[in-house]
Coordinates of C-alpha atoms and ligand atoms in Angstrom, one line a residue:
M1247 CA 21.8 12.7 68.4
T1248 CA 19.0 12.5 65.7
K1249 CA 16.1 14.6 66.7
S1250 CA 12.4 14.4 66.0
A1251 CA 10.6 17.4 64.5
L1252 CA 8.9 18.0 67.9
Q1253 CA 12.3 17.9 69.7
I1254 CA 13.7 20.5 67.3
A1255 CA 10.7 22.8 67.6
R1256 CA 10.6 22.3 71.4
A1257 CA 14.2 23.1 71.9
A1258 CA 13.5 26.7 71.0
Y1259 CA 10.7 27.0 73.7
Q1260 CA 11.4 29.7 76.2
P1261 CA 10.0 28.7 79.6
K1262 CA 7.8 31.3 81.2
V1263 CA 9.1 32.5 84.5
P1264 CA 7.9 34.6 87.4
V1265 CA 8.4 38.4 86.9
A1266 CA 10.8 38.5 89.8
L1267 CA 13.2 36.0 88.1
K1268 CA 13.5 38.1 84.9
G1269 CA 16.5 40.1 86.2
A1270 CA 18.6 40.4 89.4
V1271 CA 16.8 39.3 92.5
K1272 CA 17.1 40.0 96.2
A1273 CA 16.0 37.5 98.9
V1274 CA 13.4 38.8 101.4
D1275 CA 13.2 36.9 104.6
G1276 CA 9.7 36.2 106.0
E1277 CA 8.6 34.8 109.3
Y1278 CA 10.7 32.3 111.2
T1279 CA 9.3 28.8 110.9
Q1280 CA 8.5 25.7 113.0
S1281 CA 8.2 22.1 111.9
V1282 CA 4.7 20.9 111.2
A1283 CA 4.9 18.6 114.2
D1284 CA 7.3 17.3 116.8
Q1285 CA 9.0 20.7 117.1
E1286 CA 11.3 19.9 120.0
D1287 CA 12.6 16.7 118.4
I1288 CA 13.2 18.2 115.0
K1289 CA 14.9 21.3 116.6
A1290 CA 17.2 19.0 118.6
L1291 CA 18.1 17.0 115.4
F1292 CA 18.7 20.1 113.3
P1293 CA 20.2 22.7 115.5
N1294 CA 21.8 24.6 112.6
T1295 CA 19.0 24.5 110.1
Y1296 CA 15.9 24.6 112.2
G1297 CA 13.5 27.5 112.3
M1298 CA 14.9 29.5 109.4
P1299 CA 12.6 32.0 107.7
I1300 CA 10.6 31.4 104.5
V1301 CA 12.4 33.4 101.7
T1302 CA 10.7 35.2 98.8
F1303 CA 12.6 36.6 95.8
E1304 CA 11.9 40.1 94.6
K1305 CA 13.4 42.2 91.8
D1306 CA 16.7 43.8 92.8
N1307 CA 17.1 47.3 91.4
A1308 CA 20.6 47.7 92.7
P1309 CA 22.3 44.4 92.2
Q1310 CA 25.9 43.9 93.4
A1311 CA 28.5 41.9 91.4
M1312 CA 28.8 38.4 92.7
P1313 CA 31.8 36.0 92.5
A1314 CA 31.6 32.9 90.3
I1315 CA 30.4 29.8 92.1
N1316 CA 30.8 26.0 91.3
V1317 CA 27.6 24.1 91.9
G1318 CA 26.8 20.3 91.9
V1319 CA 23.5 18.7 90.9
I1320 CA 22.0 15.3 91.6
L1321 CA 18.9 13.6 90.2
S1322 CA 17.5 11.2 92.8
G1323 CA 14.9 8.5 92.5
G1324 CA 12.3 7.8 89.8
Q1325 CA 12.3 9.9 86.6
A1326 CA 9.8 12.8 86.3
P1327 CA 9.2 15.0 83.3
G1328 CA 10.9 18.3 83.6
G1329 CA 14.1 17.3 85.4
H1330 CA 16.3 18.6 82.5
N1331 CA 14.6 22.0 82.8
V1332 CA 15.4 22.2 86.5
I1333 CA 19.0 21.7 85.5
A1334 CA 18.7 24.2 82.6
G1335 CA 17.2 26.8 85.0
L1336 CA 19.9 26.2 87.6
F1337 CA 22.6 26.5 84.9
D1338 CA 21.2 29.8 83.5
G1339 CA 20.7 31.1 87.1
I1340 CA 24.3 30.6 88.2
K1341 CA 25.6 31.9 84.9
A1342 CA 23.4 35.0 85.3
V1343 CA 25.0 35.6 88.7
N1344 CA 28.5 35.3 87.2
A1345 CA 29.4 33.9 83.8
G1346 CA 32.4 32.1 85.3
S1347 CA 30.2 29.9 87.4
R1348 CA 30.3 26.1 86.6
L1349 CA 27.8 23.3 87.0
Y1350 CA 28.8 19.7 87.7
G1351 CA 26.3 16.8 87.5
F1352 CA 26.8 13.7 89.6
I1353 CA 26.2 10.5 87.6
L1354 CA 23.4 8.1 88.2
G1355 CA 22.0 9.7 91.3
P1356 CA 23.4 10.2 94.8
G1357 CA 25.7 7.3 94.3
G1358 CA 27.7 9.5 91.9
L1359 CA 28.6 11.9 94.7
V1360 CA 29.8 9.1 97.0
D1361 CA 31.7 7.3 94.2
H1362 CA 33.1 10.6 92.7
K1363 CA 31.4 10.1 89.3
Y1364 CA 30.6 13.4 87.7
K1365 CA 30.6 15.4 84.5
E1366 CA 30.8 19.1 83.9
L1367 CA 27.5 20.4 82.4
T1368 CA 28.6 22.9 79.8
A1369 CA 26.4 25.2 77.7
D1370 CA 26.5 22.8 74.8
I1371 CA 25.3 19.9 76.8
I1372 CA 22.5 21.9 78.4
E1373 CA 21.3 23.1 75.0
E1374 CA 20.8 19.5 74.0
Y1375 CA 18.4 18.8 76.9
R1376 CA 16.2 22.0 77.2
N1377 CA 12.5 21.1 77.4
T1378 CA 13.1 17.4 77.0
G1379 CA 11.8 14.6 79.1
G1380 CA 14.0 12.1 80.9
F1381 CA 16.8 12.3 83.4
D1382 CA 19.4 11.0 80.9
I1383 CA 21.6 14.1 81.0
I1384 CA 23.3 12.6 84.1
G1385 CA 21.1 9.7 85.0
S1386 CA 19.3 9.0 88.3
G1387 CA 19.6 6.4 91.0
R1388 CA 18.1 5.3 94.3
T1389 CA 21.1 5.2 96.6
K1390 CA 20.1 6.7 99.9
L1391 CA 22.4 9.5 101.2
E1392 CA 22.1 9.0 104.9
E1393 CA 25.4 7.8 106.4
K1394 CA 28.1 10.1 107.7
E1395 CA 30.7 8.1 105.7
Q1396 CA 28.8 8.9 102.5
F1397 CA 28.6 12.6 103.5
D1398 CA 32.4 12.7 104.2
K1399 CA 33.2 10.8 100.9
G1400 CA 31.0 13.3 99.0
L1401 CA 32.7 16.2 100.7
E1402 CA 36.0 15.1 99.3
I1403 CA 34.9 15.5 95.7
L1404 CA 33.0 18.7 96.4
K1405 CA 36.2 20.1 97.9
E1406 CA 38.3 18.8 94.9
L1407 CA 35.9 20.5 92.4
D1408 CA 35.6 23.6 94.6
I1409 CA 31.8 23.1 94.7
K1410 CA 30.1 25.4 97.2
A1411 CA 26.5 24.3 96.7
L1412 CA 24.7 21.0 95.9
V1413 CA 21.2 20.8 94.5
I1414 CA 19.4 17.6 95.1
I1415 CA 16.4 17.0 92.9
G1416 CA 14.2 14.3 94.5
G1417 CA 11.1 13.2 96.3
D1418 CA 10.2 13.4 100.0
D1419 CA 12.9 10.9 101.2
S1420 CA 15.7 12.5 99.0
N1421 CA 14.8 16.0 100.3
T1422 CA 14.7 14.7 103.9
N1423 CA 18.2 13.4 103.3
A1424 CA 19.3 16.6 101.6
C1425 CA 18.3 18.4 104.8
V1426 CA 20.3 16.0 106.9
L1427 CA 23.2 16.6 104.6
A1428 CA 22.8 20.4 104.8
E1429 CA 22.7 20.2 108.6
Y1430 CA 25.8 18.0 108.7
Y1431 CA 27.8 20.2 106.4
K1432 CA 26.8 23.3 108.4
S1433 CA 27.7 21.6 111.7
I1434 CA 31.2 20.9 110.5
D1435 CA 31.5 24.2 108.6
A1436 CA 32.2 22.4 105.4
G1437 CA 31.3 25.5 103.3
V1438 CA 28.8 23.6 101.1
Q1439 CA 25.2 24.7 100.9
V1440 CA 22.5 22.1 100.1
I1441 CA 19.2 22.9 98.3
G1442 CA 16.4 20.6 97.4
C1443 CA 13.9 20.6 94.5
P1444 CA 10.5 18.8 94.7
K1445 CA 10.3 16.0 92.2
T1446 CA 8.0 13.0 91.8
I1447 CA 5.2 12.0 89.4
D1448 CA 3.4 10.6 92.4
G1449 CA 2.4 14.1 93.5
D1450 CA 2.9 13.2 97.2
L1451 CA 5.5 15.8 98.0
K1452 CA 3.2 18.8 98.6
N1453 CA 2.1 20.9 101.5
E1454 CA 1.1 24.4 102.4
Q1455 CA 4.3 25.8 100.9
I1456 CA 5.0 23.4 98.0
E1457 CA 2.0 23.4 95.7
T1458 CA 3.0 20.3 93.7
S1459 CA 6.0 18.1 92.8
F1460 CA 7.2 18.5 89.2
G1461 CA 6.4 15.7 86.7
F1462 CA 2.9 15.0 88.2
D1463 CA 1.3 17.3 85.6
T1464 CA 2.9 15.7 82.5
A1465 CA 2.6 12.1 83.7
C1466 CA -1.1 12.5 84.5
K1467 CA -1.7 14.1 81.2
V1468 CA 0.0 11.3 79.4
Y1469 CA -1.9 8.6 81.3
S1470 CA -5.2 10.5 80.8
E1471 CA -4.6 10.7 77.1
V1472 CA -4.2 7.0 76.9
I1473 CA -7.1 6.3 79.2
G1474 CA -9.2 8.6 77.1
N1475 CA -8.2 6.6 74.0
I1476 CA -9.1 3.4 75.7
E1477 CA -12.4 4.9 76.8
R1478 CA -13.2 5.7 73.1
D1479 CA -12.2 2.3 72.0
C1480 CA -14.3 0.8 74.8
N1481 CA -17.3 2.9 73.9
S1482 CA -16.9 2.0 70.2
A1483 CA -16.7 -1.8 70.6
Q1484 CA -18.8 -2.0 73.8
K1485 CA -17.5 -5.4 74.7
Y1486 CA -14.7 -5.0 77.3
W1487 CA -14.2 -3.9 80.9
H1488 CA -10.7 -2.4 81.1
F1489 CA -8.9 -2.6 84.4
I1490 CA -6.2 0.1 84.4
K1491 CA -3.5 0.3 87.2
L1492 CA -1.7 3.6 87.5
M1493 CA 1.6 4.3 89.1
G1494 CA 1.9 6.5 92.1
R1495 CA 3.3 4.3 94.9
S1496 CA 1.3 4.7 98.1
A1497 CA -0.7 7.8 97.2
S1498 CA -3.7 7.8 94.8
H1499 CA -3.1 11.3 93.5
I1500 CA -2.4 10.1 90.0
A1501 CA -5.5 7.8 89.8
L1502 CA -7.6 10.6 91.2
E1503 CA -6.3 13.2 88.7
C1504 CA -6.7 10.8 85.8
A1505 CA -10.3 10.2 87.0
L1506 CA -11.0 13.9 87.0
Q1507 CA -9.6 14.2 83.6
T1508 CA -11.3 11.2 82.0
Q1509 CA -14.5 10.4 84.0
P1510 CA -14.2 6.6 84.1
N1511 CA -16.9 4.4 85.4
I1512 CA -14.9 3.5 88.5
C1513 CA -11.8 4.8 90.2
I1514 CA -10.7 3.2 93.5
I1515 CA -8.9 5.6 95.9
S1516 CA -6.7 3.7 98.3
E1517 CA -6.9 6.3 101.1
E1518 CA -10.7 5.9 101.1
V1519 CA -10.4 2.1 101.2
E1520 CA -8.2 2.4 104.3
A1521 CA -10.5 5.0 106.0
K1522 CA -13.6 2.8 105.5
N1523 CA -11.7 -0.3 106.5
L1524 CA -12.8 -2.1 103.3
S1525 CA -11.9 -5.6 102.5
L1526 CA -10.8 -7.0 99.2
D1527 CA -14.2 -8.6 98.9
D1528 CA -15.9 -5.2 99.5
I1529 CA -13.9 -3.7 96.6
V1530 CA -14.7 -6.7 94.3
T1531 CA -18.4 -6.5 95.3
Y1532 CA -18.5 -2.8 94.5
I1533 CA -16.9 -3.3 91.1
A1534 CA -19.1 -6.3 90.3
S1535 CA -22.3 -4.4 91.3
V1536 CA -21.4 -1.5 88.9
V1537 CA -20.7 -4.1 86.2
A1538 CA -24.1 -5.8 86.9
K1539 CA -26.0 -2.5 87.0
R1540 CA -24.5 -1.4 83.6
A1541 CA -25.3 -4.8 82.2
E1542 CA -29.0 -4.3 83.1
Q1543 CA -28.9 -1.2 80.8
G1544 CA -27.2 -3.3 78.1
D1545 CA -23.8 -1.7 78.7
N1546 CA -21.3 -4.6 79.0
F1547 CA -18.3 -2.4 79.0
G1548 CA -16.5 0.1 81.2
I1549 CA -13.3 1.6 82.6
I1550 CA -11.8 1.0 86.1
L1551 CA -8.8 3.0 87.4
I1552 CA -6.8 1.3 90.2
P1553 CA -4.0 3.0 92.1
E1554 CA -0.7 1.1 92.3
G1555 CA -0.5 1.0 96.1
L1556 CA -4.1 -0.2 96.6
I1557 CA -3.2 -3.6 98.0
E1558 CA -1.3 -2.1 101.0
F1559 CA -4.2 0.1 101.9
I1560 CA -6.7 -2.8 102.3
P1561 CA -6.3 -3.3 106.1
A1562 CA -6.5 -7.1 106.0
M1563 CA -4.0 -7.2 103.1
K1564 CA -1.7 -4.9 105.0
R1565 CA -1.8 -7.3 108.0
L1566 CA -1.1 -10.3 105.7
I1567 CA 1.8 -8.5 104.0
A1568 CA 3.3 -7.4 107.4
E1569 CA 3.2 -11.1 108.6
L1570 CA 4.7 -12.3 105.3
N1571 CA 7.4 -9.6 105.5
D1572 CA 8.4 -10.6 109.0
Y1573 CA 8.3 -14.3 108.3
L1574 CA 10.2 -14.2 105.0
A1575 CA 12.8 -11.8 106.5
K1576 CA 13.6 -14.5 109.1
H1577 CA 13.1 -17.7 106.9
D1578 CA 14.1 -16.5 103.5
V1579 CA 16.7 -19.3 102.9
E1580 CA 14.4 -22.0 104.1
F1581 CA 11.5 -20.7 102.0
K1582 CA 13.7 -20.6 98.8
M1583 CA 14.5 -24.3 99.3
I1584 CA 10.8 -25.3 99.1
K1585 CA 9.7 -26.5 95.6
K1586 CA 7.7 -23.8 93.8
S1587 CA 4.6 -26.1 93.6
E1588 CA 4.7 -26.5 97.4
Q1589 CA 5.4 -22.9 98.4
R1590 CA 1.7 -21.9 98.7
A1591 CA 1.0 -24.8 101.1
Y1592 CA 4.2 -24.0 103.1
I1593 CA 3.2 -20.3 103.5
L1594 CA -0.3 -21.3 104.5
S1595 CA 1.0 -23.6 107.2
K1596 CA 3.0 -20.7 108.7
L1597 CA 0.5 -17.9 108.8
T1598 CA -2.0 -17.1 111.5
K1599 CA -5.6 -18.1 110.9
D1600 CA -7.0 -14.9 109.5
N1601 CA -4.0 -14.2 107.3
A1602 CA -4.0 -17.8 106.1
D1603 CA -7.7 -17.6 105.1
L1604 CA -7.0 -14.4 103.1
Y1605 CA -3.9 -15.9 101.5
A1606 CA -5.8 -19.0 100.5
S1607 CA -8.5 -16.9 98.8
L1608 CA -6.0 -15.1 96.5
P1609 CA -5.4 -16.3 93.0
E1610 CA -2.2 -18.3 92.5
G1611 CA -0.4 -15.6 90.6
V1612 CA -0.9 -12.9 93.2
A1613 CA -0.2 -15.2 96.1
R1614 CA 3.2 -15.9 94.4
Q1615 CA 3.8 -12.2 93.8
L1616 CA 3.4 -11.6 97.6
T1617 CA 6.3 -13.9 98.3
L1618 CA 8.7 -12.5 95.7
D1619 CA 12.0 -10.9 96.7
R1620 CA 11.6 -7.9 99.0
D1621 CA 13.1 -4.4 98.3
P1622 CA 16.3 -3.3 100.2
H1623 CA 14.1 -2.4 103.2
G1624 CA 12.4 -5.8 103.4
N1625 CA 9.1 -4.6 102.0
V1626 CA 7.1 -6.3 99.4
Q1627 CA 7.4 -4.5 96.0
V1628 CA 3.8 -3.4 95.5
S1629 CA 4.4 -2.2 92.0
L1630 CA 5.1 -5.9 91.0
I1631 CA 1.7 -7.0 92.2
E1632 CA -0.7 -7.2 89.4
T1633 CA -3.7 -5.7 91.3
E1634 CA -5.4 -5.0 88.0
K1635 CA -5.4 -8.8 87.2
L1636 CA -6.3 -9.8 90.7
L1637 CA -9.4 -7.6 90.7
A1638 CA -10.4 -8.6 87.1
E1639 CA -10.1 -12.3 88.1
M1640 CA -12.0 -11.9 91.4
V1641 CA -14.8 -9.7 89.8
G1642 CA -15.1 -12.4 87.1
K1643 CA -15.6 -15.1 89.7
K1644 CA -18.1 -13.1 91.6
L1645 CA -20.1 -12.3 88.5
A1646 CA -20.1 -16.0 87.5
E1647 CA -21.6 -16.8 91.0
W1648 CA -24.2 -14.0 90.6
K1649 CA -25.1 -15.3 87.1
K1650 CA -26.0 -18.7 88.6
E1651 CA -28.1 -16.9 91.2
G1652 CA -29.8 -14.8 88.5
K1653 CA -28.3 -11.6 89.9
F1654 CA -26.2 -10.9 86.8
V1655 CA -27.6 -11.0 83.3
G1656 CA -24.8 -9.6 81.1
K1657 CA -21.4 -10.5 79.7
F1658 CA -18.1 -9.8 81.4
S1659 CA -14.9 -9.8 79.4
S1660 CA -11.9 -8.0 80.9
L1661 CA -8.6 -6.6 79.7
H1662 CA -5.9 -5.1 81.9
H1663 CA -3.2 -2.4 81.6
F1664 CA -0.6 -0.8 83.8
F1665 CA 0.6 2.8 83.0
G1666 CA 3.6 4.1 84.8
Y1667 CA 6.9 4.1 82.8
E1668 CA 5.0 5.4 79.8
G1669 CA 4.6 8.8 81.4
R1670 CA 7.7 9.3 83.6
C1671 CA 10.0 10.6 80.8
A1672 CA 7.5 12.3 78.5
A1673 CA 8.4 15.7 77.0
P1674 CA 7.3 18.1 79.8
S1675 CA 4.0 19.9 79.4
N1676 CA 4.3 23.7 79.3
Y1677 CA 3.3 23.7 82.9
D1678 CA 6.2 21.3 83.9
A1679 CA 8.7 23.0 81.5
D1680 CA 7.9 26.4 83.0
Y1681 CA 7.6 25.2 86.6
C1682 CA 10.8 23.1 86.5
Y1683 CA 12.9 25.9 84.8
S1684 CA 11.6 28.3 87.5
L1685 CA 12.4 25.8 90.3
G1686 CA 16.0 25.4 89.0
Y1687 CA 16.5 29.1 88.6
T1688 CA 15.1 29.7 92.1
A1689 CA 17.6 27.2 93.4
S1690 CA 20.4 29.3 92.0
C1691 CA 18.9 32.4 93.7
L1692 CA 18.8 30.5 97.0
I1693 CA 22.5 29.6 96.5
A1694 CA 23.4 33.2 95.7
A1695 CA 21.6 34.3 98.8
G1696 CA 23.8 31.9 100.9
K1697 CA 20.9 29.7 101.9
T1698 CA 21.2 26.0 102.9
G1699 CA 18.6 23.4 104.0
Y1700 CA 16.0 25.0 101.8
M1701 CA 13.7 23.6 99.2
S1702 CA 13.1 25.6 96.1
S1703 CA 9.5 26.8 95.9
V1704 CA 7.4 28.3 93.2
R1705 CA 3.9 29.2 94.2
N1706 CA 0.6 30.6 92.8
T1707 CA 1.1 28.4 89.8
T1708 CA -2.6 28.3 88.8
A1709 CA -2.1 31.9 87.8
S1710 CA -0.2 33.0 84.7
A1711 CA 3.6 32.4 85.1
D1712 CA 4.4 36.1 85.5
K1713 CA 2.4 36.0 88.8
W1714 CA 4.2 33.0 90.2
I1715 CA 6.0 33.6 93.4
A1716 CA 9.6 32.3 93.7
G1717 CA 11.3 31.6 97.0
G1718 CA 12.6 29.0 99.4
I1719 CA 11.1 26.9 102.3
P1720 CA 13.2 25.6 105.1
V1721 CA 13.0 21.8 104.8
T1722 CA 12.7 21.4 108.5
M1723 CA 9.4 23.2 108.4
M1724 CA 7.9 20.3 106.5
M1725 CA 9.2 17.6 108.9
N1726 CA 7.7 15.4 111.6
M1727 CA 8.9 12.3 113.4
E1728 CA 7.7 9.0 111.9
R1729 CA 8.6 5.3 112.7
R1730 CA 10.7 4.0 109.8
H1731 CA 12.1 0.5 110.0
G1732 CA 11.6 0.3 113.7
E1733 CA 13.1 3.7 114.6
M1734 CA 11.7 7.2 115.0
K1735 CA 13.2 9.4 112.2
P1736 CA 12.7 13.0 111.1
V1737 CA 11.0 12.9 107.7
I1738 CA 9.1 15.2 105.3
Q1739 CA 5.4 14.3 105.7
K1740 CA 4.1 12.3 102.8
A1741 CA 1.0 13.9 101.3
L1742 CA -1.7 11.3 100.7
V1743 CA -5.1 12.0 99.1
K1744 CA -7.2 14.0 101.6
L1745 CA -10.7 12.7 101.8
D1746 CA -11.9 16.2 102.8
G1747 CA -9.9 17.8 100.1
A1748 CA -11.5 19.5 97.0
P1749 CA -10.2 17.0 94.4
F1750 CA -11.6 14.0 96.2
K1751 CA -14.9 15.8 96.9
A1752 CA -15.2 16.7 93.2
F1753 CA -14.8 13.1 92.3
Q1754 CA -17.1 11.9 95.0
A1755 CA -19.9 14.2 93.8
K1756 CA -19.7 12.7 90.3
R1757 CA -18.7 9.0 90.7
D1758 CA -22.2 7.5 90.9
E1759 CA -23.2 9.3 87.7
W1760 CA -20.0 8.2 86.0
A1761 CA -20.5 4.6 87.2
S1762 CA -23.9 4.2 85.6
K1763 CA -23.8 6.6 82.6
T1764 CA -21.1 6.6 80.0
S1765 CA -19.6 10.1 80.6
Y1766 CA -16.1 9.6 79.3
M1767 CA -13.9 12.6 78.6
Y1768 CA -11.2 12.5 76.1
P1769 CA -8.3 14.9 77.0
G1770 CA -6.2 14.0 73.9
P1771 CA -2.4 14.4 73.8
I1772 CA -0.4 17.1 75.5
Q1773 CA -0.4 20.2 73.3
Y1774 CA 2.8 22.2 73.2
F1775 CA 1.8 24.9 70.7
G1776 CA -1.6 26.6 70.6
P1777 CA -4.1 28.5 72.8
T1778 CA -3.1 28.9 76.5
E1779 CA -6.2 27.2 77.8
V1780 CA -5.2 24.1 75.8
C1781 CA -1.4 24.2 76.4
D1782 CA -0.9 25.8 79.8
A1783 CA -3.7 24.5 82.1
P1784 CA -2.4 23.0 85.3
T1785 CA -3.9 19.7 86.7
K1786 CA -7.4 19.6 87.9
T1787 CA -6.1 18.6 91.3
L1788 CA -4.1 21.8 91.5
Q1789 CA -6.9 24.0 90.2
L1790 CA -9.4 22.5 92.7
E1791 CA -6.9 22.8 95.6
Q1792 CA -6.0 26.3 94.8
A1793 CA -9.6 27.6 94.2
K1794 CA -10.2 29.0 97.6
Ligands
FBP2867 P1 9.9 8.5 93.1 O1 9.1 8.4 94.3 O2 11.4 8.2 93.3 O3 9.7 9.8 92.3 O4 9.4 7.3 92.1 C1 8.1 7.3 91.6 C2 7.8 5.9 91.0 O5 7.6 6.1 89.6 C3 6.6 5.3 91.6 O6 5.4 5.8 91.1 C4 6.8 3.8 91.4 O7 6.2 3.0 92.3 C5 8.3 3.7 91.5 O8 8.9 5.0 91.1 C6 8.9 2.6 90.6 O9 10.2 2.4 90.9 P2 11.4 2.1 89.8 O10 11.7 3.3 89.1 O11 12.5 1.7 90.7 O12 10.9 1.0 89.0

């Protein structure tokens, strides 16, 4: 593999780790736990893994020799910077316990376990991937591990390779499934521990115990760099309004963090849209009024950040999408037989009045996107909906009307962008490189301590790394019951942006000023070498959340 100069220099980077992980560790059990809600239901579903104590690792001054252990690892779901360092930390951790330990990676996600596709991750392979972005060391996939047949099939290969522990690196759903798997293997005495690691750029896997999911830091820094560059371009030419959609699925954490880092003129927060029951027209009117106000000052330019999941948080759109989901699930074949040019009229004739009115008001392109193929769960694929174009088009229309009425005197020329894939495999920031390595190493400590059904946890990460606290959190502690596809299921609560949380409040306090003035902030590219305040700073979200 030919390497860039940065890759070569970065390969030598030694991730910083909590003091406790610098030598042998012992597990100290804390208080017994309860799930965040629905305790009786969760307890009944997880009789073997419910209520376990939080674990913290401390230095062990009298370590005992441990036998070698074979461990399996899976990367699940969307890529997030730092995944390779989780695996490197895990590798180093199991080798520190006993040099004879071995690590096997299952190929292309959870499907690799079920289909028995794997490769041994040797020291040579691990060396190639230290501190690099991407998940390409073994690949990732979105197969859901949830059926007993899959668990049994997986167990066959785990037994064959004498694997005693499996580490699943994934988001809220993958970690929920990891816990179901841990419970099942314990219930049948399979002799396989299951440990999860919190991954997702979306930042929505966090709670009292898990400060952040890995990858969020790097991805937001990459997007913020590019937004900052666009802001500077925008302020130099002073002729465009840039509509920038940002990945993040349902939650608006990425958009909010990028707003805090770059101070754009507008950032829409989906959770606020839902809480205030705003309509699409309310959002369009808000954006148009900021454009008009800036135009009065002679500023015919600006930056607007839009979270990927916005469309589903607009209550009226949510109702329209729900009706479309139901209708198309039942009449998919019939719908596909209708000529493209007649599909809009066909859909309009099938919808209830309010939904039909809203559908009719949507631009052609977006209306079509709402009827595209559903995902495996029958849901519209929101990331395919070009909300940034939709808003730009609708704002343009509104401003044209206002112009006729004399309410808008400026010019409006828009450009649109979507940032997501650009940041998911970036070389991890120091924060993510350190955090991920520590998460992986901590997972090895949980394995050595005989734990199962735990998520690796590294806390106090706004302090310097030597003060970080490594441990494990029982996954059942983060669970509640939610309706999923018509059934009540135990799931890890998804963390959306809290409107009473410090990051949103910090944004709220400044947004009117940012809307009218040009207060852009240019974070520049991620720095890997240099002063700690430039290279090691965590996200603003984390700093604000942890500043108590
Ligand atoms: P995870 O939740 O699996 O971490 O994926 C995050 C994400 O990047 C979302 O932000 C985005 O909506 C989605 O993946 C895109 O999915 P895909 O990788 O299948 O295109």
